Short mmCIF file of C-alpha atoms and ligand atoms in Angstrom, two decimals:
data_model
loop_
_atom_site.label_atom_id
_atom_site.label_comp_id
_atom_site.label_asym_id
_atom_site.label_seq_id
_atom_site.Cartn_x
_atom_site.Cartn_y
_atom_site.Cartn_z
CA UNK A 437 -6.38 -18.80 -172.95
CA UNK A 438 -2.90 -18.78 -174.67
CA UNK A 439 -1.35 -21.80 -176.74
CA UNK A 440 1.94 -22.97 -176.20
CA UNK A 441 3.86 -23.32 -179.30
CA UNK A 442 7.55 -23.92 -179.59
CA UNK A 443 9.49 -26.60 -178.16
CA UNK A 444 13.23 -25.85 -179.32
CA UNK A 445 15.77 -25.39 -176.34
CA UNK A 446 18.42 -22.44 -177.45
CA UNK A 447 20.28 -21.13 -174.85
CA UNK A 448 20.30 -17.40 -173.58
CA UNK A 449 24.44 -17.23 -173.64
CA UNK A 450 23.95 -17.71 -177.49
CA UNK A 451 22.17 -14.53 -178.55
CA UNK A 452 24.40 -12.38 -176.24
CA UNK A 453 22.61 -9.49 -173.87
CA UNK A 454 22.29 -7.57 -177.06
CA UNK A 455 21.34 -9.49 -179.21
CA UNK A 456 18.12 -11.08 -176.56
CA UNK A 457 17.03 -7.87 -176.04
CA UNK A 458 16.75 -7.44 -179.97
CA UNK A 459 15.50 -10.44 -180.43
CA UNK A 460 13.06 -10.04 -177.90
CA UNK A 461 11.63 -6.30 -178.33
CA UNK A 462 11.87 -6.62 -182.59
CA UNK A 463 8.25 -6.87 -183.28
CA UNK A 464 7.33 -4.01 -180.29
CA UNK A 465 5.79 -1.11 -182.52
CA UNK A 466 4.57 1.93 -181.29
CA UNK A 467 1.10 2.99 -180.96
CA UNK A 468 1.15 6.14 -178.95
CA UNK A 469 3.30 8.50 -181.37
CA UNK A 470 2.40 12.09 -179.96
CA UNK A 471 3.41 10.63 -176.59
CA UNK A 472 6.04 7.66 -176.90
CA UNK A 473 9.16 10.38 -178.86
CA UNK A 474 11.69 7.63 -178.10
CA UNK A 475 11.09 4.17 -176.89
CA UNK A 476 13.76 1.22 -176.92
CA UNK A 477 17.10 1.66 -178.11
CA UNK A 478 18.45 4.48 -176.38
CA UNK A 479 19.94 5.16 -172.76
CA UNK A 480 16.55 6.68 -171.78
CA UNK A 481 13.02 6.81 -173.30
CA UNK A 482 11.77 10.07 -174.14
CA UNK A 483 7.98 10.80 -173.32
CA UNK A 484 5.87 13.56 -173.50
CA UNK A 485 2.23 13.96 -171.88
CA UNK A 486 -0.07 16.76 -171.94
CA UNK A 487 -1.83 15.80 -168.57
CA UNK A 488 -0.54 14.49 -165.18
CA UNK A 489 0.65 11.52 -164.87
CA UNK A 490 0.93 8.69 -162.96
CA UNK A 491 3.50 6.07 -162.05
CA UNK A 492 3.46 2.15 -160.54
CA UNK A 493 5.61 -0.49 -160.10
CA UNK A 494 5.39 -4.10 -159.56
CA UNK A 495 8.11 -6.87 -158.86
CA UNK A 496 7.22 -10.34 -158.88
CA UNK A 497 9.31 -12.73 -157.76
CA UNK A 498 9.79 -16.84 -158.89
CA UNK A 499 8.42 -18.91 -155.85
CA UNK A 500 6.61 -15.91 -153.56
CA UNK A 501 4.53 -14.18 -156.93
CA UNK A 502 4.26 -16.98 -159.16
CA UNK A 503 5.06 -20.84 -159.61
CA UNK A 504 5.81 -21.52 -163.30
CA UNK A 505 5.18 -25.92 -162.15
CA UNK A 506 1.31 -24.19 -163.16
CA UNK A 507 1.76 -20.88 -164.73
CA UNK A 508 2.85 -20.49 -168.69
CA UNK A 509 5.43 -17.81 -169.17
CA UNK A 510 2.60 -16.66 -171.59
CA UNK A 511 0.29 -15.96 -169.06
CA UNK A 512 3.03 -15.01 -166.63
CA UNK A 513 4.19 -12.10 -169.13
CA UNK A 514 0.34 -10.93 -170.11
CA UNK A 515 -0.41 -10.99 -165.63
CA UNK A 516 2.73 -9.18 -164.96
CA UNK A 517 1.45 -6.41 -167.35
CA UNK A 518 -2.00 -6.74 -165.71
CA UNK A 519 -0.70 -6.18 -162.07
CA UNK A 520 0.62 -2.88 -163.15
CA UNK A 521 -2.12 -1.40 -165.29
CA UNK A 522 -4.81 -2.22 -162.75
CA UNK A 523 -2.55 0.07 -160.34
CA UNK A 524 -3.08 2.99 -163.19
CA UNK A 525 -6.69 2.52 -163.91
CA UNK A 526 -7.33 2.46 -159.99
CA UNK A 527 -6.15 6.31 -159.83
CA UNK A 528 -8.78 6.69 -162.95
CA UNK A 529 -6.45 7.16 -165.22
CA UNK A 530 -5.44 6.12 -168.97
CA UNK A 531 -1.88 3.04 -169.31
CA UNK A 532 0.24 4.49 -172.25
CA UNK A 533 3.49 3.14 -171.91
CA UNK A 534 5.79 0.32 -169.54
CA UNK A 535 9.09 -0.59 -169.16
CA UNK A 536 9.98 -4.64 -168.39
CA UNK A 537 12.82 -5.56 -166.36
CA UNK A 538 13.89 -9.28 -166.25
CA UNK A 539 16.42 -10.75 -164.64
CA UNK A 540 16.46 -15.08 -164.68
CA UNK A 541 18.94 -18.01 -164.40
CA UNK A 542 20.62 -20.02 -167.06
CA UNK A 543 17.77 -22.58 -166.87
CA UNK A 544 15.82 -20.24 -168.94
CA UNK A 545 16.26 -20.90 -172.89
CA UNK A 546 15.68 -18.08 -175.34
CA UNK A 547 12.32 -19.95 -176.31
CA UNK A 548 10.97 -19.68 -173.04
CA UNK A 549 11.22 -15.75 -172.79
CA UNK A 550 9.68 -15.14 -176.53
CA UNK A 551 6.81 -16.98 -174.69
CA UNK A 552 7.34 -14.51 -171.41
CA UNK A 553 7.15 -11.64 -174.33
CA UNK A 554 4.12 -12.90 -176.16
CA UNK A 555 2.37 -12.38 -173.30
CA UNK A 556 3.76 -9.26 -172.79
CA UNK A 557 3.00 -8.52 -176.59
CA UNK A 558 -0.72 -9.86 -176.27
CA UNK A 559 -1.03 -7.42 -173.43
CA UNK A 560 0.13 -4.42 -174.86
CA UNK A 561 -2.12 -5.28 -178.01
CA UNK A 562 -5.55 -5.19 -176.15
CA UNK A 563 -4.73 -2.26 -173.76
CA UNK A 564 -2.77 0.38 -176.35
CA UNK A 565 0.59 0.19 -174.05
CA UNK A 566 3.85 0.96 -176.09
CA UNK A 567 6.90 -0.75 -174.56
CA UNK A 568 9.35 1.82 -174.15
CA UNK A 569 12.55 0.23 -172.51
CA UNK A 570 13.37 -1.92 -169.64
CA UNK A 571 16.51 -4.20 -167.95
CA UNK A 572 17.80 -7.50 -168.80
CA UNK A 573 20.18 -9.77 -166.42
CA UNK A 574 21.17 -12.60 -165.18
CA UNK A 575 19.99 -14.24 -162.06
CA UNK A 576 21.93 -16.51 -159.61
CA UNK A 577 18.48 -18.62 -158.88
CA UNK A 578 15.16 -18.24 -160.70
CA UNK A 579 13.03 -15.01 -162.76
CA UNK A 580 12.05 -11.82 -160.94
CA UNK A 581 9.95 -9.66 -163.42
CA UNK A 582 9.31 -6.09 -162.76
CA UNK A 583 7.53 -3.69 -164.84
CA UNK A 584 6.90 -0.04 -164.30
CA UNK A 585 3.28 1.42 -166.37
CA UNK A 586 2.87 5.56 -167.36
CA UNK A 587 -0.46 6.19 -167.00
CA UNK A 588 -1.98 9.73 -168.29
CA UNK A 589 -4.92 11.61 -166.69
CA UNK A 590 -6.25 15.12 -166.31
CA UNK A 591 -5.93 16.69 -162.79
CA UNK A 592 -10.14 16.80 -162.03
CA UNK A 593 -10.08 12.93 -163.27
CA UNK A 594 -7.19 11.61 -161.03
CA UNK A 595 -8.53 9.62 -157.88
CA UNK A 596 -7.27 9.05 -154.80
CA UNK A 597 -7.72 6.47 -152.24
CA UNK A 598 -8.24 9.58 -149.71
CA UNK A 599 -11.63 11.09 -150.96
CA UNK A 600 -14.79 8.98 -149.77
CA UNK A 601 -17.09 10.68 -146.99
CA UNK A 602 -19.96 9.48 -144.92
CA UNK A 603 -22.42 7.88 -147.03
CA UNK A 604 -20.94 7.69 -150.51
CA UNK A 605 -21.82 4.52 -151.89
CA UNK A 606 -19.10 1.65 -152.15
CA UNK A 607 -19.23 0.13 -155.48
CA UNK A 608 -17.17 -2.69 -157.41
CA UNK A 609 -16.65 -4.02 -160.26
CA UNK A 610 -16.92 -7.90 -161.72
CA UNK A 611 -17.38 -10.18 -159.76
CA UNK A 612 -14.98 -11.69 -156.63
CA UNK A 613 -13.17 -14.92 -155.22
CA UNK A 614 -12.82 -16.51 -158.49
CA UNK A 615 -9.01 -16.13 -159.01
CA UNK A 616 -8.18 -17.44 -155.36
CA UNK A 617 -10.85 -20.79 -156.51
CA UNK A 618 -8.35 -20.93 -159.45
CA UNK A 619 -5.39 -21.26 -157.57
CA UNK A 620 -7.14 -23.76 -155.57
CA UNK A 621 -7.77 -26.13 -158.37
CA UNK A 622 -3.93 -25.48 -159.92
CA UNK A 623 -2.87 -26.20 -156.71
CA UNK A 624 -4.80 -29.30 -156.41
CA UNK A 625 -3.67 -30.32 -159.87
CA UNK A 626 -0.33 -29.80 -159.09
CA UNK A 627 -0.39 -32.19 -156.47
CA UNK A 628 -2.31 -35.26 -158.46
CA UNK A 629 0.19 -34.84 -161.04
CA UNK A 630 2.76 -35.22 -158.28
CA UNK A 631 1.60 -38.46 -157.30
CA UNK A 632 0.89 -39.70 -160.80
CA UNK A 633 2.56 -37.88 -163.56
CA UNK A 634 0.57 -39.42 -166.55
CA UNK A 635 -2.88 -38.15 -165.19
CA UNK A 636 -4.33 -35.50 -167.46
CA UNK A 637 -6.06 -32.83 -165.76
CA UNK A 638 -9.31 -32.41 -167.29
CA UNK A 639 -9.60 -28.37 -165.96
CA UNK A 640 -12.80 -27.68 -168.42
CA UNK A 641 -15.05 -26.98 -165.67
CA UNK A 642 -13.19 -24.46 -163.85
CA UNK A 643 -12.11 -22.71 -167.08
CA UNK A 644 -13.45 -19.86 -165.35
CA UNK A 645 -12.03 -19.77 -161.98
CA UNK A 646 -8.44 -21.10 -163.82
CA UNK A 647 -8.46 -17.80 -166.11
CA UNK A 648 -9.16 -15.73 -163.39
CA UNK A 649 -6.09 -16.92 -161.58
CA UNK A 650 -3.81 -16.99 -165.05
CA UNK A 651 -5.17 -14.72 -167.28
CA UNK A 652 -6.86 -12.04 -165.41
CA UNK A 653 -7.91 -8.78 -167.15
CA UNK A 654 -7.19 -5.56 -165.69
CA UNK A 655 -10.96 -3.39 -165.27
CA UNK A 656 -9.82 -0.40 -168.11
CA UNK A 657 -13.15 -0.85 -169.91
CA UNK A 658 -14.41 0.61 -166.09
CA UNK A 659 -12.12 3.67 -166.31
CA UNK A 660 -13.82 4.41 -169.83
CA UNK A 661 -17.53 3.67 -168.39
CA UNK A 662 -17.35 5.24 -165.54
CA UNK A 663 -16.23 8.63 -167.91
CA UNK A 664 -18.97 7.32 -170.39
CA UNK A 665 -21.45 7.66 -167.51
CA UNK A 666 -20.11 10.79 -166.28
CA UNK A 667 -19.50 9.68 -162.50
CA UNK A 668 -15.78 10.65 -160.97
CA UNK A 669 -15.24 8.46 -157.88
CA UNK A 670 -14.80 9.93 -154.85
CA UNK A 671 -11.81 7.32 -153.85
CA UNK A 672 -10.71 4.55 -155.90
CA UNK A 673 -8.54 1.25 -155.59
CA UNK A 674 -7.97 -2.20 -157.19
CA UNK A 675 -8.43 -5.40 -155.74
CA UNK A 676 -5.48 -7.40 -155.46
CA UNK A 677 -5.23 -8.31 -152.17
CA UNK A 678 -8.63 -8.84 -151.22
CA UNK A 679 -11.87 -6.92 -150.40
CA UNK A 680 -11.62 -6.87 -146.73
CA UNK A 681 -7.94 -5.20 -146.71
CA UNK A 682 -8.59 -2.86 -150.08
CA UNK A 683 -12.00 -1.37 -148.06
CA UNK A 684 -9.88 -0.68 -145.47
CA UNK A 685 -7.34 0.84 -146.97
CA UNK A 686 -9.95 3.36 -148.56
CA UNK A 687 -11.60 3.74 -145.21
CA UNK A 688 -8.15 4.34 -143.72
CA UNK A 689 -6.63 6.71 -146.26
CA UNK A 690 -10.54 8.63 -146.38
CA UNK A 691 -10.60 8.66 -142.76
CA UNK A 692 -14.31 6.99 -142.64
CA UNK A 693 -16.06 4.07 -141.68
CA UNK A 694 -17.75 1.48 -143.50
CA UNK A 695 -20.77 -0.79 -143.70
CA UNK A 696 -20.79 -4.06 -146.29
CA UNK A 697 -24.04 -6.15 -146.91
CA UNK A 698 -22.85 -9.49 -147.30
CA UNK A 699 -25.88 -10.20 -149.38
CA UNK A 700 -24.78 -7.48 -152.17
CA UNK A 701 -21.45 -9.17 -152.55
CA UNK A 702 -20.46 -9.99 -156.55
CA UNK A 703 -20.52 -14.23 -156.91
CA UNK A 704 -20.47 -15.84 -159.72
CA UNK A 705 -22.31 -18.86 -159.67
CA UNK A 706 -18.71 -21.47 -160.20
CA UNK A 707 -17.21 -19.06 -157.33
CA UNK A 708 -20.67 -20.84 -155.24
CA UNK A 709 -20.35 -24.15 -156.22
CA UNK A 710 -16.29 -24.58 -156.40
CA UNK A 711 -16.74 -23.03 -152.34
CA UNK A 712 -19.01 -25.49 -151.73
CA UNK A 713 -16.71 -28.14 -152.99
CA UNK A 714 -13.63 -26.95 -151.11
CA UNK A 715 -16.33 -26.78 -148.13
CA UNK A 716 -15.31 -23.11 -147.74
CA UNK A 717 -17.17 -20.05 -147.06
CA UNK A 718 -17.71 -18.04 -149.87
CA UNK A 719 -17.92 -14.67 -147.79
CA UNK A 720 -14.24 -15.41 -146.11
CA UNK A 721 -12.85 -15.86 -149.87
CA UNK A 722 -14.17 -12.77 -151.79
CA UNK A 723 -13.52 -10.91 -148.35
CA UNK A 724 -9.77 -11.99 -148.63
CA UNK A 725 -9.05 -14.38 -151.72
CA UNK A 726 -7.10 -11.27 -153.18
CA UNK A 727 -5.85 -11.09 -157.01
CA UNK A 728 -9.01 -9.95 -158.61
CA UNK A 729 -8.10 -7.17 -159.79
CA UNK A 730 -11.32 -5.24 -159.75
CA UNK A 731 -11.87 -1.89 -159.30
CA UNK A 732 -13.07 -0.67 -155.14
CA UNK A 733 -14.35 2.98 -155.46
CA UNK A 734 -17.14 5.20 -153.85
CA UNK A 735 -19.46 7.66 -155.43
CA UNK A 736 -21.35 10.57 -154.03
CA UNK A 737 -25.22 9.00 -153.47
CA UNK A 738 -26.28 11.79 -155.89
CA UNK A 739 -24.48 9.30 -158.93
CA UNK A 740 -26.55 6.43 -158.08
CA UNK A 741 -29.03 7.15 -160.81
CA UNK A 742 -26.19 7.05 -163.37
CA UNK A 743 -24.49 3.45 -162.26
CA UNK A 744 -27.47 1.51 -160.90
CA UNK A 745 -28.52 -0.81 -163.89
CA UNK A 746 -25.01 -1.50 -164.86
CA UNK A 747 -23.93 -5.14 -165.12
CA UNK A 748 -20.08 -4.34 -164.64
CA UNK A 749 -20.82 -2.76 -160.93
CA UNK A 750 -22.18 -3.75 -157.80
CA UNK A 751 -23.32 -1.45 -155.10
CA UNK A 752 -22.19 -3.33 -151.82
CA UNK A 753 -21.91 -0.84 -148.97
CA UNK A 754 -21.53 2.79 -147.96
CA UNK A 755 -19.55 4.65 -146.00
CA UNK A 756 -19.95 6.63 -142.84
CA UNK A 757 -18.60 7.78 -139.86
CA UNK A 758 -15.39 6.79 -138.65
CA UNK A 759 -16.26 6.37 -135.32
CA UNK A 760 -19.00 3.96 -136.57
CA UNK A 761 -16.11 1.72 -137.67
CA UNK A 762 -16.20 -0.57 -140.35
CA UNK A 763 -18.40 -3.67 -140.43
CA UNK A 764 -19.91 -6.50 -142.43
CA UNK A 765 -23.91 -6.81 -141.93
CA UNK A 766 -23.96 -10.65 -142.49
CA UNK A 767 -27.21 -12.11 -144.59
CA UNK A 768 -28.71 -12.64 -140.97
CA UNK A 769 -28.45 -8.98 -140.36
CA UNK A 770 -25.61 -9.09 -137.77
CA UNK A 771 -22.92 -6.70 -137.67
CA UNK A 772 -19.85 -8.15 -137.61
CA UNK A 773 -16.13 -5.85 -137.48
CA UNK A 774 -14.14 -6.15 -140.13
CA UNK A 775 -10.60 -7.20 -139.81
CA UNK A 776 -7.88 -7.07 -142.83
CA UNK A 777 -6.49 -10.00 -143.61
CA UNK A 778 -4.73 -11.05 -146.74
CA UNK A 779 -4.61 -13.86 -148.85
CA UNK A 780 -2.61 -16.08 -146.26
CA UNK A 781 -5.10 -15.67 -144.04
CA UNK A 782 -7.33 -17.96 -145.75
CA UNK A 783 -4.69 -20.49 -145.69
CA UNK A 784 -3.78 -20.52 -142.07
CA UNK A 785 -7.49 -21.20 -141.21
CA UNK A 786 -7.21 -24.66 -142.60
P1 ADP B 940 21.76 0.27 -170.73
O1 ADP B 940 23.16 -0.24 -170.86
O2 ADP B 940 21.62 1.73 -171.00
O3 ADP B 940 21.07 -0.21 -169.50
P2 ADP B 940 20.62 -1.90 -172.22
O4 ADP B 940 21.63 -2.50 -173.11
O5 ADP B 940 20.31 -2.58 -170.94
O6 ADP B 940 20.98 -0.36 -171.98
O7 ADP B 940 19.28 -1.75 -173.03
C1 ADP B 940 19.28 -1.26 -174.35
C2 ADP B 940 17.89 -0.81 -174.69
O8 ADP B 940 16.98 -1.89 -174.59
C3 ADP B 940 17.37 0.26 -173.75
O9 ADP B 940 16.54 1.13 -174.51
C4 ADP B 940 16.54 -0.49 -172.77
O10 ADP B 940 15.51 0.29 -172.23
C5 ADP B 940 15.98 -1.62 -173.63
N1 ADP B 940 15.76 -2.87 -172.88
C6 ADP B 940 16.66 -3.59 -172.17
N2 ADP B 940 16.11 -4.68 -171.64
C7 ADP B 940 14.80 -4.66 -172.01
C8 ADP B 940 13.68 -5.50 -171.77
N3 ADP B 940 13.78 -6.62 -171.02
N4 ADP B 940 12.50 -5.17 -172.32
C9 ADP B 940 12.38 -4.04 -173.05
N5 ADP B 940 13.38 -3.22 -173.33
C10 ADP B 940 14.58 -3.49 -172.81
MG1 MG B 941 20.46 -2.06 -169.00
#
């Protein structure tokens, strides 16, 4: 995880919106030079891709996306980059560039968005994404962050959420419920340091769970397998607000039903025990913890071969007729309908 560095306090009025953005985007070089012809500086950016290409936004809002009483503006910056990429590797495709729109209040100091652009920075770094322009403002109350990733792909390699038929396999990546656990324990945290403001959270042995929550990693190393292994998915999505409502968006947008062995479901062994601790089921939070982002995609049963000693992927499921509908078989070998039900849900059970 990230290091937090400088404690100086200089306001944002005393760089000027010029001179912020400067300040801010100096050390920004770029690393895709055939395709990034003009980044920052001018009224537009000026790209230019061989292949199609694809476009996402995300806007993440102070107080409904993110509580900064537990997440660094580090972290904050490399996630916010994260959110959007995912949405670009889901449609199997390659992040090249981003713009990053900010807007916050006064009660930000220039210190405090270097840190929100570190992270940024870091990001950009480990997944070869050139900054290319963005919007800076002022906010009456709080920081809304939105960024917007160019992703790059050739026509035969771009996939849909629309393309899974009867008995393609349902496949994901990594492993589930881990970043929901981590907001657990930050949330717990945050609430002992209410009551006593000198304890010192010892966090250690939820490292895992906690990074997964702050510092999650968007799957593009799957993008490059999966091309590695020669296996185009048939339908593709990420995770980020759960299994249960991602599978049925696919199922949905494929027009197909759905059967997923409980028993086949991705856990890693702190996602078990932390569960256990919280006393809640482990099923009901990889079904709809949400903010995993891992990659949800089928392949045709005739790819099996290629994917089925690979450590990054889990077969869990397979698809088939609509009019089957979409179920969970539990570990007792019940089938149980699936409902989709975000990351509140969890929450309103308590
Ligand atoms: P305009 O008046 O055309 O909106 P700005 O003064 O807002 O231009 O921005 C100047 C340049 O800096 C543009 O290239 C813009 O894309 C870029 N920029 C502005 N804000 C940001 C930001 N937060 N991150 C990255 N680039 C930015
Ligand atoms: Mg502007």
């Amino acid at each position: 995880m990230f290091e937090n560095t400088n404690n100086s306090k200089t306001k944002l009025s005393e760089l000027g919106e010029f001179g912020l953005i400067d300040h801010l985007t100096q050390h920004f070089k770029i690393k895709h030079t055939t395709s990034t012809l003009k980044s920052i500086g001018d009224d537009a950016a000026v790209l230019k891709h061989e292949n199609e290409i694809v476009v996402t936004t995300d806007l993440l809002v102070e107080g409904v996306h993110f509580d900064l009483a537990y997440m660094p503006l580090k972290h904050l910056g490399y996630k916010a980059v994260m959110v959007n990429l995912s949405d670009v590797y889901a449609m199997n495709a390659q992040a090249k560039q981003i713009t990053v729109s900010i807007a916050c209040s006064n009660r930000f100091t220039v210190e405090a968005l270097e840190e929100l652009y570190a992270g940024i920075s870091a990001a950009c770094e480990v997944y070869n994404v050139d900054v290319v322009g963005g919007d800076t403002t002022s906010s009456v109350k709080g920081m809304q962050i939105s960024i917007t990733a160019i992703g790059e792909a050739s026509k035969e390699n771009i996939t849909y959420r629309n393309g899974a038929k009867p008995n393609d396999l349902l496949v994901v990546s990594g492993d589930l419920g881990g970043a929901f656990l981590g907001l657990k324990i930050l949330e717990r945290e945050k609430e002992v340091f209410k009551v006593n403001p000198n304890a010192q959270p010892d966090l250690s042995e939820y490292t895992y769970l906690v990074q997964r929550q702050l510092k999650p990693e968007a799957r593009k190393d799957i993008v490059e397998l999966l091309a590695a292994l020669d296996v185009k998915p048939t339908a593709m999505i990420d995770i980020s607000d759960g299994l249960s409502s991602e599978m049925m968006h696919l199922c949905k947008n494929s027009k197909v039903g759905a059967n997923l062995f409980e028993d086949k479901l991705p856990l890693d062994p702190k996602v078990i025990s932390t569960c256990e601790e919280f006393k809640l089921d482990s099923t009901t939070v990889v079904l709809n913890g949400g903010e995993d982002y891992e990659l949800l995609f089928t392949i045709d049963q005739n790819d099996f071969d290629k994917i089925k000693a690979n450590p990054h992927l889990s077969v869990i499921g397979h698809m088939c007729d609509a009019s089957d509908g979409i179920h969970l078989i539990s570990q007792m070998n019940t089938k149980i309908p699936m409902k989709a039900r975000g990351w509140s849900a969890i929450e309103d059970e308590e």
